[in-house]
């Protein structure tokens, strides 16, 4: 009975939870906070969708540089996820799709790095 729960019921419950708008809104906030911290820049994510086939979709994503100029906007970023390791905090991506995206890169005077 425990095996049936772990193999069938648990993944189904997890999938249903990930499909709820409340969970997706919470995930979008967590994704934006994490990316903002890692990039030291303002990031906003309108929505997160996790598909059955291990695709992670970020919707209405905006990334600004450290000077608050727009760096990236995409209607959707679709990550074809190969594997996730929570212990190593890694996400291995096979493909990344930019849907309706614009990229603005600026080299500021006096700065070495782009």
Coordinates of N, CA and C in Angstrom, one line a residue:
X1 N 0.8 -1.2 0.0 CA 0.0 0.0 0.0 C 0.9 1.3 0.0
X2 N 1.9 1.3 0.8 CA 2.8 2.4 0.8 C 3.5 2.6 -0.5
X3 N 3.8 1.5 -1.2 CA 4.5 1.6 -2.5 C 3.5 2.3 -3.5
X4 N 2.3 2.0 -3.5 CA 1.3 2.6 -4.4 C 1.2 4.1 -4.1
X5 N 1.2 4.4 -2.8 CA 1.1 5.8 -2.5 C 2.3 6.6 -3.0
X6 N 3.5 6.1 -2.8 CA 4.7 6.7 -3.2 C 4.8 6.8 -4.7
X7 N 4.5 5.8 -5.4 CA 4.7 5.7 -6.9 C 3.5 6.4 -7.7
X8 N 2.3 6.4 -7.1 CA 1.2 6.9 -7.9 C 0.6 8.2 -7.3
X9 N 0.2 8.0 -6.1 CA -0.6 9.1 -5.4 C 0.2 10.3 -5.1
X10 N 1.4 10.2 -4.6 CA 2.3 11.3 -4.3 C 2.6 12.2 -5.5
X11 N 3.1 11.6 -6.6 CA 3.4 12.4 -7.8 C 2.1 13.1 -8.3
X12 N 1.0 12.4 -8.2 CA -0.3 13.0 -8.7 C -0.7 14.2 -7.8
X13 N -0.6 14.0 -6.5 CA -0.9 15.2 -5.6 C 0.1 16.3 -5.8
X14 N 1.3 16.0 -6.0 CA 2.3 17.1 -6.3 C 2.0 17.8 -7.6
X15 N 1.6 17.1 -8.6 CA 1.3 17.7 -9.9 C 0.0 18.6 -9.7
X16 N -1.0 18.1 -9.0 CA -2.2 18.9 -8.8 C -1.9 20.2 -8.0
X17 N -1.0 20.1 -7.0 CA -0.6 21.3 -6.2 C 0.1 22.3 -7.1
X18 N 1.0 21.8 -8.0 CA 1.8 22.7 -8.9 C 0.9 23.4 -9.9
X19 N -0.3 22.8 -10.2 CA -1.2 23.4 -11.2 C -2.1 24.5 -10.6
X20 N -2.1 24.6 -9.2 CA -3.0 25.6 -8.6 C -2.4 27.0 -8.7
X21 N -3.3 28.0 -8.9 CA -2.8 29.4 -9.1 C -2.1 29.9 -7.9
X22 N -2.5 29.5 -6.7 CA -1.9 30.0 -5.5 C -0.4 29.5 -5.3
X23 N -0.2 28.2 -5.6 CA 1.1 27.6 -5.6 C 2.0 28.2 -6.7
X24 N 1.4 28.4 -7.9 CA 2.2 29.0 -8.9 C 2.6 30.5 -8.6
X25 N 1.7 31.2 -8.0 CA 2.0 32.6 -7.6 C 3.1 32.6 -6.6
X26 N 3.0 31.7 -5.6 CA 4.1 31.6 -4.6 C 5.4 31.2 -5.2
X27 N 5.4 30.3 -6.2 CA 6.6 29.9 -6.9 C 7.2 31.0 -7.7
X28 N 6.3 31.8 -8.3 CA 6.8 33.0 -9.1 C 7.5 34.0 -8.2
X29 N 7.0 34.2 -7.0 CA 7.6 35.1 -6.1 C 9.0 34.6 -5.6
X30 N 9.0 33.3 -5.3 CA 10.3 32.7 -4.9 C 11.3 32.7 -6.0
X31 N 10.9 32.4 -7.2 CA 11.8 32.5 -8.4 C 12.4 33.9 -8.6
X32 N 11.5 34.9 -8.5 CA 12.0 36.3 -8.6 C 12.9 36.7 -7.5
X33 N 12.6 36.3 -6.3 CA 13.5 36.6 -5.2 C 14.8 35.9 -5.3
X34 N 14.8 34.7 -5.7 CA 16.1 33.9 -5.8 C 16.9 34.6 -7.0
X35 N 16.3 34.8 -8.1 CA 17.1 35.4 -9.2 C 17.6 36.8 -8.9
X36 N 16.8 37.6 -8.2 CA 17.2 38.9 -7.8 C 18.4 38.9 -6.9
X37 N 18.4 37.9 -6.0 CA 19.5 37.8 -5.1 C 20.8 37.3 -5.8
X38 N 20.6 36.3 -6.7 CA 21.8 35.7 -7.4 C 22.4 36.7 -8.4
X39 N 21.6 37.5 -9.0 CA 22.0 38.4 -10.1 C 22.3 39.8 -9.5
X40 N 22.0 40.1 -8.3 CA 22.1 41.4 -7.7 C 21.4 42.5 -8.5
X41 N 20.2 42.1 -9.0 CA 19.4 43.0 -9.9 C 18.0 42.7 -9.6
X42 N 17.1 43.7 -10.0 CA 15.7 43.5 -9.9 C 15.2 42.5 -11.0
X43 N 14.4 41.5 -10.5 CA 13.8 40.5 -11.4 C 12.4 40.4 -11.0
X44 N 11.5 40.3 -12.0 CA 10.1 40.0 -11.7 C 9.6 38.9 -12.6
X45 N 8.8 38.0 -12.0 CA 8.3 36.9 -12.7 C 6.8 36.9 -12.5
X46 N 6.0 36.9 -13.6 CA 4.6 37.0 -13.6 C 3.9 35.7 -13.2
X47 N 4.5 34.6 -13.6 CA 3.9 33.3 -13.3 C 4.9 32.2 -13.6
X48 N 4.6 31.1 -12.9 CA 5.4 29.8 -13.1 C 4.5 28.7 -13.4
X49 N 4.9 27.9 -14.4 CA 4.1 26.7 -14.7 C 5.1 25.5 -14.8
X50 N 4.7 24.4 -14.2 CA 5.5 23.2 -14.3 C 4.7 22.2 -15.1
X51 N 5.2 21.8 -16.2 CA 4.4 20.8 -17.0 C 4.7 19.4 -16.6
X52 N 3.9 18.5 -17.1 CA 4.1 17.1 -16.7 C 5.4 16.5 -17.2
X53 N 5.9 17.1 -18.3 CA 7.1 16.5 -18.9 C 8.4 17.3 -18.5
X54 N 8.4 17.7 -17.3 CA 9.6 18.4 -16.7 C 10.0 19.6 -17.4
X55 N 9.1 20.4 -17.9 CA 9.4 21.7 -18.4 C 9.0 22.7 -17.4
X56 N 9.8 23.7 -17.2 CA 9.6 24.8 -16.2 C 9.4 26.0 -17.1
X57 N 8.2 26.7 -16.9 CA 7.9 27.8 -17.7 C 7.8 29.0 -16.8
X58 N 8.6 30.1 -17.1 CA 8.5 31.3 -16.4 C 7.8 32.3 -17.3
X59 N 6.8 33.0 -16.9 CA 6.0 33.9 -17.7 C 6.2 35.3 -17.3
X60 N 6.1 36.2 -18.3 CA 6.3 37.6 -18.1 C 7.5 37.9 -17.2
X61 N 8.6 37.5 -17.6 CA 9.9 37.7 -16.8 C 10.6 39.0 -17.3
X62 N 11.0 39.8 -16.3 CA 11.7 41.0 -16.6 C 13.0 41.0 -15.7
X63 N 14.1 41.3 -16.3 CA 15.4 41.4 -15.6 C 16.0 42.8 -15.9
X64 N 16.3 43.5 -14.8 CA 17.0 44.8 -15.0 C 18.5 44.6 -14.5
X65 N 19.3 45.5 -15.1 CA 20.7 45.5 -14.6 C 20.8 46.2 -13.3
X66 N 22.1 46.3 -12.8 CA 22.3 46.9 -11.5 C 21.9 48.4 -11.5
X67 N 21.8 49.0 -12.7 CA 21.5 50.4 -12.8 C 20.0 50.6 -13.1
X68 N 19.2 49.6 -13.0 CA 17.8 49.6 -13.2 C 17.4 49.7 -14.7
X69 N 18.3 49.5 -15.6 CA 17.9 49.5 -17.0 C 17.5 48.1 -17.4
X70 N 16.5 48.1 -18.3 CA 16.0 46.7 -18.7 C 17.0 45.9 -19.5
X71 N 17.2 44.7 -19.0 CA 18.2 43.8 -19.6 C 17.5 42.7 -20.4
X72 N 16.5 42.2 -19.9 CA 15.7 41.1 -20.6 C 14.3 41.2 -20.3
X73 N 13.5 41.0 -21.3 CA 12.0 40.8 -21.1 C 11.7 39.6 -22.0
X74 N 10.9 38.7 -21.4 CA 10.4 37.6 -22.2 C 8.9 37.3 -21.8
X75 N 8.1 37.1 -22.8 CA 6.7 36.6 -22.5 C 6.8 35.3 -21.8
X76 N 7.6 34.4 -22.3 CA 7.8 33.1 -21.6 C 9.3 32.6 -21.8
X77 N 9.8 32.0 -20.8 CA 11.1 31.3 -20.8 C 10.7 29.9 -20.5
X78 N 11.0 28.9 -21.4 CA 10.7 27.5 -21.2 C 12.0 26.8 -21.1
X79 N 12.1 26.2 -19.9 CA 13.3 25.4 -19.6 C 13.0 23.9 -19.7
X80 N 13.6 23.2 -20.6 CA 13.5 21.7 -20.8 C 14.5 21.1 -19.8
X81 N 13.9 20.7 -18.6 CA 14.8 20.3 -17.5 C 15.2 18.9 -17.6
X82 N 16.5 18.6 -17.5 CA 17.1 17.3 -17.5 C 17.0 16.7 -16.2
X83 N 17.5 17.4 -15.2 CA 17.5 16.9 -13.8 C 17.6 18.1 -12.8
X84 N 17.1 17.8 -11.6 CA 17.1 18.7 -10.5 C 17.8 18.0 -9.3
X85 N 18.8 18.7 -8.7 CA 19.4 18.2 -7.5 C 19.2 19.3 -6.4
X86 N 18.3 18.9 -5.4 CA 18.0 19.8 -4.3 C 19.2 19.9 -3.4
X87 N 20.0 18.8 -3.2 CA 21.1 18.8 -2.3 C 22.2 19.7 -2.8
X88 N 22.5 19.6 -4.1 CA 23.5 20.5 -4.7 C 23.0 21.8 -5.2
X89 N 21.7 22.0 -5.1 CA 21.0 23.2 -5.6 C 21.4 23.5 -7.1
X90 N 21.2 22.5 -7.9 CA 21.5 22.6 -9.3 C 20.2 22.2 -10.2
X91 N 20.2 22.8 -11.3 CA 19.1 22.5 -12.3 C 19.8 22.4 -13.6
X92 N 19.8 21.2 -14.2 CA 20.4 20.9 -15.5 C 19.4 21.0 -16.6
X93 N 19.7 21.9 -17.5 CA 18.7 22.3 -18.6 C 19.2 21.8 -19.9
X94 N 18.3 21.0 -20.7 CA 18.7 20.6 -22.0 C 18.5 21.7 -23.0
X95 N 17.4 22.4 -23.0 CA 17.1 23.5 -23.9 C 16.4 24.6 -23.2
X96 N 16.6 25.8 -23.7 CA 16.0 27.0 -23.1 C 15.4 27.8 -24.3
X97 N 14.1 28.0 -24.2 CA 13.3 28.7 -25.3 C 12.9 30.1 -24.8
X98 N 13.3 31.1 -25.6 CA 12.9 32.5 -25.3 C 11.7 32.8 -26.2
X99 N 10.5 33.1 -25.7 CA 9.3 33.4 -26.5 C 9.0 34.9 -26.3
X100 N 8.9 35.6 -27.4 CA 8.7 37.0 -27.5 C 9.6 37.8 -26.5
X101 N 10.9 37.6 -26.8 CA 11.9 38.2 -25.9 C 12.6 39.4 -26.5
X102 N 13.0 40.3 -25.7 CA 13.9 41.4 -26.1 C 15.1 41.5 -25.1
X103 N 16.2 41.8 -25.6 CA 17.5 41.8 -24.8 C 18.1 43.1 -25.0
X104 N 18.4 43.8 -24.0 CA 19.1 45.1 -24.0 C 20.4 45.0 -23.3
X105 N 21.5 45.1 -24.0 CA 22.8 45.1 -23.3 C 23.5 46.4 -23.5
X106 N 24.1 46.9 -22.4 CA 24.8 48.2 -22.4 C 26.1 48.0 -21.7
X107 N 27.1 48.6 -22.3 CA 28.5 48.7 -21.7 C 28.6 50.1 -21.2
X108 N 28.7 50.2 -19.9 CA 28.8 51.5 -19.2 C 30.3 52.0 -19.2
X109 N 30.5 53.2 -19.4 CA 31.8 53.8 -19.5 C 32.5 53.6 -18.1
X110 N 33.7 53.1 -18.2 CA 34.5 52.9 -17.0 C 34.4 51.5 -16.4
X111 N 33.5 50.7 -17.0 CA 33.3 49.3 -16.4 C 33.9 48.3 -17.4
X112 N 34.7 47.4 -16.8 CA 35.3 46.4 -17.6 C 34.4 45.3 -18.0
X113 N 33.5 44.8 -17.1 CA 32.6 43.7 -17.4 C 31.4 44.2 -18.1
X114 N 30.8 43.4 -18.9 CA 29.6 43.7 -19.6 C 28.4 43.5 -18.7

